[in-house]
């Protein structure tokens, strides 16, 4: 049914639940897994930080290196969990992109036919203020999306 499942993770406890459920599904279906973590280069307070980085390129590089290391670490942990379920997994860190866009583009580029993503299920004002990457993935994706709550 699904040959390659993209499982998105940000290292949170909720995302770990998505990794676990996605791994179980992949094991049952005999699917391969692509684990994806997306990092945005500038945080939401980016204007202040960008001004600091303009005067200190070394600080900017240190920040990028820290993001890359954190993504590599969380992807390694997720890969170990998926492989312990008997599923072949590859990892991909998408840098400098919005999470939803990075996930959808990775699915297209890597030929994934299902996206698994965890969601807090926020509604109302919380959804407006905090956003919903899962809802955006659902909107942008051309392949089925399984949302884990």
mmCIF file of the C-alpha atoms, coordinates in Angstrom:
data_MODEL
# 
_entry.id   MODEL 
# 
loop_
_atom_site.group_PDB 
_atom_site.id 
_atom_site.type_symbol 
_atom_site.label_atom_id 
_atom_site.label_alt_id 
_atom_site.label_comp_id 
_atom_site.label_asym_id 
_atom_site.label_entity_id 
_atom_site.label_seq_id 
_atom_site.pdbx_PDB_ins_code 
_atom_site.Cartn_x 
_atom_site.Cartn_y 
_atom_site.Cartn_z 
_atom_site.occupancy 
_atom_site.B_iso_or_equiv 
_atom_site.pdbx_formal_charge 
_atom_site.auth_seq_id 
_atom_site.auth_comp_id 
_atom_site.auth_asym_id 
_atom_site.auth_atom_id 
_atom_site.pdbx_PDB_model_num 
ATOM 1   C CA . UNK A 1 1   ? 0.000  0.000  0.000  1.00 0.00 ? 1   UNK A CA 1 
ATOM 2   C CA . UNK A 1 2   ? 2.563  2.598  1.133  1.00 0.00 ? 2   UNK A CA 1 
ATOM 3   C CA . UNK A 1 3   ? 6.113  1.911  0.030  1.00 0.00 ? 3   UNK A CA 1 
ATOM 4   C CA . UNK A 1 4   ? 7.908  4.897  1.609  1.00 0.00 ? 4   UNK A CA 1 
ATOM 5   C CA . UNK A 1 5   ? 6.585  6.744  4.634  1.00 0.00 ? 5   UNK A CA 1 
ATOM 6   C CA . UNK A 1 6   ? 7.923  10.142 5.659  1.00 0.00 ? 6   UNK A CA 1 
ATOM 7   C CA . UNK A 1 7   ? 7.826  10.610 9.428  1.00 0.00 ? 7   UNK A CA 1 
ATOM 8   C CA . UNK A 1 8   ? 8.352  14.174 10.617 1.00 0.00 ? 8   UNK A CA 1 
ATOM 9   C CA . UNK A 1 9   ? 10.022 14.806 13.961 1.00 0.00 ? 9   UNK A CA 1 
ATOM 10  C CA . UNK A 1 10  ? 11.140 17.823 15.950 1.00 0.00 ? 10  UNK A CA 1 
ATOM 11  C CA . UNK A 1 11  ? 12.404 15.866 18.948 1.00 0.00 ? 11  UNK A CA 1 
ATOM 12  C CA . UNK A 1 12  ? 9.399  16.640 21.143 1.00 0.00 ? 12  UNK A CA 1 
ATOM 13  C CA . UNK A 1 13  ? 7.571  14.000 23.184 1.00 0.00 ? 13  UNK A CA 1 
ATOM 14  C CA . UNK A 1 14  ? 4.581  14.329 20.877 1.00 0.00 ? 14  UNK A CA 1 
ATOM 15  C CA . UNK A 1 15  ? 6.755  13.851 17.785 1.00 0.00 ? 15  UNK A CA 1 
ATOM 16  C CA . UNK A 1 16  ? 8.240  10.734 19.423 1.00 0.00 ? 16  UNK A CA 1 
ATOM 17  C CA . UNK A 1 17  ? 4.712  9.336  19.553 1.00 0.00 ? 17  UNK A CA 1 
ATOM 18  C CA . UNK A 1 18  ? 4.427  10.017 15.816 1.00 0.00 ? 18  UNK A CA 1 
ATOM 19  C CA . UNK A 1 19  ? 7.734  8.233  15.191 1.00 0.00 ? 19  UNK A CA 1 
ATOM 20  C CA . UNK A 1 20  ? 6.545  5.242  17.205 1.00 0.00 ? 20  UNK A CA 1 
ATOM 21  C CA . UNK A 1 21  ? 3.192  5.006  15.416 1.00 0.00 ? 21  UNK A CA 1 
ATOM 22  C CA . UNK A 1 22  ? 4.774  5.572  12.005 1.00 0.00 ? 22  UNK A CA 1 
ATOM 23  C CA . UNK A 1 23  ? 7.348  2.838  12.681 1.00 0.00 ? 23  UNK A CA 1 
ATOM 24  C CA . UNK A 1 24  ? 4.602  0.381  13.686 1.00 0.00 ? 24  UNK A CA 1 
ATOM 25  C CA . UNK A 1 25  ? 2.650  1.161  10.520 1.00 0.00 ? 25  UNK A CA 1 
ATOM 26  C CA . UNK A 1 26  ? 5.758  0.805  8.341  1.00 0.00 ? 26  UNK A CA 1 
ATOM 27  C CA . UNK A 1 27  ? 6.580  -2.545 9.978  1.00 0.00 ? 27  UNK A CA 1 
ATOM 28  C CA . UNK A 1 28  ? 3.074  -3.884 9.323  1.00 0.00 ? 28  UNK A CA 1 
ATOM 29  C CA . UNK A 1 29  ? 3.104  -2.695 5.702  1.00 0.00 ? 29  UNK A CA 1 
ATOM 30  C CA . UNK A 1 30  ? 6.727  -3.562 4.917  1.00 0.00 ? 30  UNK A CA 1 
ATOM 31  C CA . UNK A 1 31  ? 7.416  0.085  4.061  1.00 0.00 ? 31  UNK A CA 1 
ATOM 32  C CA . UNK A 1 32  ? 10.644 2.032  4.204  1.00 0.00 ? 32  UNK A CA 1 
ATOM 33  C CA . UNK A 1 33  ? 10.839 5.198  6.291  1.00 0.00 ? 33  UNK A CA 1 
ATOM 34  C CA . UNK A 1 34  ? 12.294 8.644  5.712  1.00 0.00 ? 34  UNK A CA 1 
ATOM 35  C CA . UNK A 1 35  ? 12.710 10.545 8.981  1.00 0.00 ? 35  UNK A CA 1 
ATOM 36  C CA . UNK A 1 36  ? 12.688 14.298 8.452  1.00 0.00 ? 36  UNK A CA 1 
ATOM 37  C CA . UNK A 1 37  ? 13.521 17.162 10.767 1.00 0.00 ? 37  UNK A CA 1 
ATOM 38  C CA . UNK A 1 38  ? 13.211 20.742 9.563  1.00 0.00 ? 38  UNK A CA 1 
ATOM 39  C CA . UNK A 1 39  ? 14.925 23.739 11.129 1.00 0.00 ? 39  UNK A CA 1 
ATOM 40  C CA . UNK A 1 40  ? 14.237 27.370 10.406 1.00 0.00 ? 40  UNK A CA 1 
ATOM 41  C CA . UNK A 1 41  ? 17.362 29.486 10.290 1.00 0.00 ? 41  UNK A CA 1 
ATOM 42  C CA . UNK A 1 42  ? 15.922 32.541 11.997 1.00 0.00 ? 42  UNK A CA 1 
ATOM 43  C CA . UNK A 1 43  ? 13.747 32.129 15.071 1.00 0.00 ? 43  UNK A CA 1 
ATOM 44  C CA . UNK A 1 44  ? 10.611 34.246 15.460 1.00 0.00 ? 44  UNK A CA 1 
ATOM 45  C CA . UNK A 1 45  ? 12.669 36.957 17.162 1.00 0.00 ? 45  UNK A CA 1 
ATOM 46  C CA . UNK A 1 46  ? 14.954 36.891 14.119 1.00 0.00 ? 46  UNK A CA 1 
ATOM 47  C CA . UNK A 1 47  ? 15.357 40.637 13.532 1.00 0.00 ? 47  UNK A CA 1 
ATOM 48  C CA . UNK A 1 48  ? 17.162 41.128 16.850 1.00 0.00 ? 48  UNK A CA 1 
ATOM 49  C CA . UNK A 1 49  ? 19.287 38.030 16.324 1.00 0.00 ? 49  UNK A CA 1 
ATOM 50  C CA . UNK A 1 50  ? 20.087 38.959 12.704 1.00 0.00 ? 50  UNK A CA 1 
ATOM 51  C CA . UNK A 1 51  ? 21.439 42.309 13.888 1.00 0.00 ? 51  UNK A CA 1 
ATOM 52  C CA . UNK A 1 52  ? 23.748 40.497 16.330 1.00 0.00 ? 52  UNK A CA 1 
ATOM 53  C CA . UNK A 1 53  ? 24.894 38.049 13.656 1.00 0.00 ? 53  UNK A CA 1 
ATOM 54  C CA . UNK A 1 54  ? 25.703 40.876 11.239 1.00 0.00 ? 54  UNK A CA 1 
ATOM 55  C CA . UNK A 1 55  ? 28.351 42.018 13.692 1.00 0.00 ? 55  UNK A CA 1 
ATOM 56  C CA . UNK A 1 56  ? 29.515 38.499 14.559 1.00 0.00 ? 56  UNK A CA 1 
ATOM 57  C CA . UNK A 1 57  ? 29.624 35.937 11.734 1.00 0.00 ? 57  UNK A CA 1 
ATOM 58  C CA . UNK A 1 58  ? 31.276 33.472 14.150 1.00 0.00 ? 58  UNK A CA 1 
ATOM 59  C CA . UNK A 1 59  ? 28.192 33.589 16.403 1.00 0.00 ? 59  UNK A CA 1 
ATOM 60  C CA . UNK A 1 60  ? 25.979 32.931 13.392 1.00 0.00 ? 60  UNK A CA 1 
ATOM 61  C CA . UNK A 1 61  ? 28.061 29.902 12.378 1.00 0.00 ? 61  UNK A CA 1 
ATOM 62  C CA . UNK A 1 62  ? 27.998 28.627 15.954 1.00 0.00 ? 62  UNK A CA 1 
ATOM 63  C CA . UNK A 1 63  ? 24.198 28.855 15.935 1.00 0.00 ? 63  UNK A CA 1 
ATOM 64  C CA . UNK A 1 64  ? 23.950 26.988 12.597 1.00 0.00 ? 64  UNK A CA 1 
ATOM 65  C CA . UNK A 1 65  ? 26.321 24.294 13.854 1.00 0.00 ? 65  UNK A CA 1 
ATOM 66  C CA . UNK A 1 66  ? 24.238 23.865 17.017 1.00 0.00 ? 66  UNK A CA 1 
ATOM 67  C CA . UNK A 1 67  ? 21.037 23.507 14.955 1.00 0.00 ? 67  UNK A CA 1 
ATOM 68  C CA . UNK A 1 68  ? 22.679 20.904 12.718 1.00 0.00 ? 68  UNK A CA 1 
ATOM 69  C CA . UNK A 1 69  ? 24.015 18.919 15.665 1.00 0.00 ? 69  UNK A CA 1 
ATOM 70  C CA . UNK A 1 70  ? 20.657 18.957 17.457 1.00 0.00 ? 70  UNK A CA 1 
ATOM 71  C CA . UNK A 1 71  ? 18.885 17.771 14.292 1.00 0.00 ? 71  UNK A CA 1 
ATOM 72  C CA . UNK A 1 72  ? 21.464 15.018 13.711 1.00 0.00 ? 72  UNK A CA 1 
ATOM 73  C CA . UNK A 1 73  ? 21.108 13.823 17.300 1.00 0.00 ? 73  UNK A CA 1 
ATOM 74  C CA . UNK A 1 74  ? 17.308 13.689 17.257 1.00 0.00 ? 74  UNK A CA 1 
ATOM 75  C CA . UNK A 1 75  ? 17.274 12.003 13.845 1.00 0.00 ? 75  UNK A CA 1 
ATOM 76  C CA . UNK A 1 76  ? 19.770 9.380  15.075 1.00 0.00 ? 76  UNK A CA 1 
ATOM 77  C CA . UNK A 1 77  ? 17.537 8.621  18.068 1.00 0.00 ? 77  UNK A CA 1 
ATOM 78  C CA . UNK A 1 78  ? 14.448 8.380  15.859 1.00 0.00 ? 78  UNK A CA 1 
ATOM 79  C CA . UNK A 1 79  ? 16.291 6.158  13.369 1.00 0.00 ? 79  UNK A CA 1 
ATOM 80  C CA . UNK A 1 80  ? 17.333 3.777  16.149 1.00 0.00 ? 80  UNK A CA 1 
ATOM 81  C CA . UNK A 1 81  ? 13.712 3.564  17.306 1.00 0.00 ? 81  UNK A CA 1 
ATOM 82  C CA . UNK A 1 82  ? 12.415 2.868  13.788 1.00 0.00 ? 82  UNK A CA 1 
ATOM 83  C CA . UNK A 1 83  ? 15.118 0.311  13.043 1.00 0.00 ? 83  UNK A CA 1 
ATOM 84  C CA . UNK A 1 84  ? 14.410 -1.463 16.350 1.00 0.00 ? 84  UNK A CA 1 
ATOM 85  C CA . UNK A 1 85  ? 10.932 -2.090 14.914 1.00 0.00 ? 85  UNK A CA 1 
ATOM 86  C CA . UNK A 1 86  ? 12.598 -3.889 11.990 1.00 0.00 ? 86  UNK A CA 1 
ATOM 87  C CA . UNK A 1 87  ? 12.112 -1.063 9.498  1.00 0.00 ? 87  UNK A CA 1 
ATOM 88  C CA . UNK A 1 88  ? 14.768 0.370  7.180  1.00 0.00 ? 88  UNK A CA 1 
ATOM 89  C CA . UNK A 1 89  ? 15.114 4.113  7.737  1.00 0.00 ? 89  UNK A CA 1 
ATOM 90  C CA . UNK A 1 90  ? 16.985 7.009  6.229  1.00 0.00 ? 90  UNK A CA 1 
ATOM 91  C CA . UNK A 1 91  ? 17.235 10.496 7.671  1.00 0.00 ? 91  UNK A CA 1 
ATOM 92  C CA . UNK A 1 92  ? 17.062 13.992 6.233  1.00 0.00 ? 92  UNK A CA 1 
ATOM 93  C CA . UNK A 1 93  ? 17.644 17.344 7.899  1.00 0.00 ? 93  UNK A CA 1 
ATOM 94  C CA . UNK A 1 94  ? 16.039 20.161 5.929  1.00 0.00 ? 94  UNK A CA 1 
ATOM 95  C CA . UNK A 1 95  ? 17.605 23.490 6.837  1.00 0.00 ? 95  UNK A CA 1 
ATOM 96  C CA . UNK A 1 96  ? 16.384 27.064 6.562  1.00 0.00 ? 96  UNK A CA 1 
ATOM 97  C CA . UNK A 1 97  ? 12.782 26.363 5.645  1.00 0.00 ? 97  UNK A CA 1 
ATOM 98  C CA . UNK A 1 98  ? 9.402  26.477 7.285  1.00 0.00 ? 98  UNK A CA 1 
ATOM 99  C CA . UNK A 1 99  ? 8.637  23.054 8.783  1.00 0.00 ? 99  UNK A CA 1 
ATOM 100 C CA . UNK A 1 100 ? 5.495  22.389 6.735  1.00 0.00 ? 100 UNK A CA 1 
ATOM 101 C CA . UNK A 1 101 ? 7.091  23.406 3.434  1.00 0.00 ? 101 UNK A CA 1 
ATOM 102 C CA . UNK A 1 102 ? 10.232 21.413 4.182  1.00 0.00 ? 102 UNK A CA 1 
ATOM 103 C CA . UNK A 1 103 ? 8.243  18.286 5.021  1.00 0.00 ? 103 UNK A CA 1 
ATOM 104 C CA . UNK A 1 104 ? 6.075  18.482 1.893  1.00 0.00 ? 104 UNK A CA 1 
ATOM 105 C CA . UNK A 1 105 ? 9.047  19.175 -0.393 1.00 0.00 ? 105 UNK A CA 1 
ATOM 106 C CA . UNK A 1 106 ? 11.048 16.314 1.146  1.00 0.00 ? 106 UNK A CA 1 
ATOM 107 C CA . UNK A 1 107 ? 8.134  13.943 0.533  1.00 0.00 ? 107 UNK A CA 1 
ATOM 108 C CA . UNK A 1 108 ? 8.027  14.971 -3.128 1.00 0.00 ? 108 UNK A CA 1 
ATOM 109 C CA . UNK A 1 109 ? 11.797 14.803 -3.666 1.00 0.00 ? 109 UNK A CA 1 
ATOM 110 C CA . UNK A 1 110 ? 12.197 11.430 -1.970 1.00 0.00 ? 110 UNK A CA 1 
ATOM 111 C CA . UNK A 1 111 ? 9.107  9.778  -3.474 1.00 0.00 ? 111 UNK A CA 1 
ATOM 112 C CA . UNK A 1 112 ? 7.197  9.282  -0.241 1.00 0.00 ? 112 UNK A CA 1 
ATOM 113 C CA . UNK A 1 113 ? 3.591  8.208  -0.562 1.00 0.00 ? 113 UNK A CA 1 
ATOM 114 C CA . UNK A 1 114 ? 2.463  8.933  3.025  1.00 0.00 ? 114 UNK A CA 1 
ATOM 115 C CA . UNK A 1 115 ? 3.401  11.609 5.564  1.00 0.00 ? 115 UNK A CA 1 
ATOM 116 C CA . UNK A 1 116 ? 3.089  10.909 9.296  1.00 0.00 ? 116 UNK A CA 1 
ATOM 117 C CA . UNK A 1 117 ? 3.125  13.961 11.553 1.00 0.00 ? 117 UNK A CA 1 
ATOM 118 C CA . UNK A 1 118 ? 2.105  14.547 15.156 1.00 0.00 ? 118 UNK A CA 1 
ATOM 119 C CA . UNK A 1 119 ? -0.223 17.371 16.133 1.00 0.00 ? 119 UNK A CA 1 
ATOM 120 C CA . UNK A 1 120 ? -1.285 19.001 19.369 1.00 0.00 ? 120 UNK A CA 1 
ATOM 121 C CA . UNK A 1 121 ? -4.754 19.490 17.920 1.00 0.00 ? 121 UNK A CA 1 
ATOM 122 C CA . UNK A 1 122 ? -4.901 23.134 18.934 1.00 0.00 ? 122 UNK A CA 1 
ATOM 123 C CA . UNK A 1 123 ? -8.052 25.065 18.179 1.00 0.00 ? 123 UNK A CA 1 
ATOM 124 C CA . UNK A 1 124 ? -9.291 28.625 18.255 1.00 0.00 ? 124 UNK A CA 1 
ATOM 125 C CA . UNK A 1 125 ? -6.980 31.317 19.592 1.00 0.00 ? 125 UNK A CA 1 
ATOM 126 C CA . UNK A 1 126 ? -4.176 28.861 20.398 1.00 0.00 ? 126 UNK A CA 1 
ATOM 127 C CA . UNK A 1 127 ? -4.142 27.708 16.775 1.00 0.00 ? 127 UNK A CA 1 
ATOM 128 C CA . UNK A 1 128 ? -4.046 31.306 15.565 1.00 0.00 ? 128 UNK A CA 1 
ATOM 129 C CA . UNK A 1 129 ? -1.262 32.286 17.942 1.00 0.00 ? 129 UNK A CA 1 
ATOM 130 C CA . UNK A 1 130 ? 0.851  29.138 17.807 1.00 0.00 ? 130 UNK A CA 1 
ATOM 131 C CA . UNK A 1 131 ? 0.021  27.920 14.321 1.00 0.00 ? 131 UNK A CA 1 
ATOM 132 C CA . UNK A 1 132 ? -0.290 24.351 13.233 1.00 0.00 ? 132 UNK A CA 1 
ATOM 133 C CA . UNK A 1 133 ? 2.409  22.765 11.133 1.00 0.00 ? 133 UNK A CA 1 
ATOM 134 C CA . UNK A 1 134 ? 0.297  19.611 10.782 1.00 0.00 ? 134 UNK A CA 1 
ATOM 135 C CA . UNK A 1 135 ? -2.629 21.599 9.372  1.00 0.00 ? 135 UNK A CA 1 
ATOM 136 C CA . UNK A 1 136 ? -0.305 23.346 6.929  1.00 0.00 ? 136 UNK A CA 1 
ATOM 137 C CA . UNK A 1 137 ? 1.225  20.033 5.826  1.00 0.00 ? 137 UNK A CA 1 
ATOM 138 C CA . UNK A 1 138 ? -2.285 18.690 5.306  1.00 0.00 ? 138 UNK A CA 1 
ATOM 139 C CA . UNK A 1 139 ? -3.118 21.712 3.149  1.00 0.00 ? 139 UNK A CA 1 
ATOM 140 C CA . UNK A 1 140 ? 0.087  21.650 1.068  1.00 0.00 ? 140 UNK A CA 1 
ATOM 141 C CA . UNK A 1 141 ? 0.551  17.920 0.584  1.00 0.00 ? 141 UNK A CA 1 
ATOM 142 C CA . UNK A 1 142 ? -0.446 16.028 -2.529 1.00 0.00 ? 142 UNK A CA 1 
ATOM 143 C CA . UNK A 1 143 ? 0.034  12.668 -0.759 1.00 0.00 ? 143 UNK A CA 1 
ATOM 144 C CA . UNK A 1 144 ? -2.034 11.311 2.155  1.00 0.00 ? 144 UNK A CA 1 
ATOM 145 C CA . UNK A 1 145 ? -1.196 12.643 5.624  1.00 0.00 ? 145 UNK A CA 1 
ATOM 146 C CA . UNK A 1 146 ? -1.654 10.668 8.828  1.00 0.00 ? 146 UNK A CA 1 
ATOM 147 C CA . UNK A 1 147 ? -1.914 12.929 11.848 1.00 0.00 ? 147 UNK A CA 1 
ATOM 148 C CA . UNK A 1 148 ? -1.018 11.419 15.210 1.00 0.00 ? 148 UNK A CA 1 
ATOM 149 C CA . UNK A 1 149 ? -2.518 13.036 18.286 1.00 0.00 ? 149 UNK A CA 1 
# 
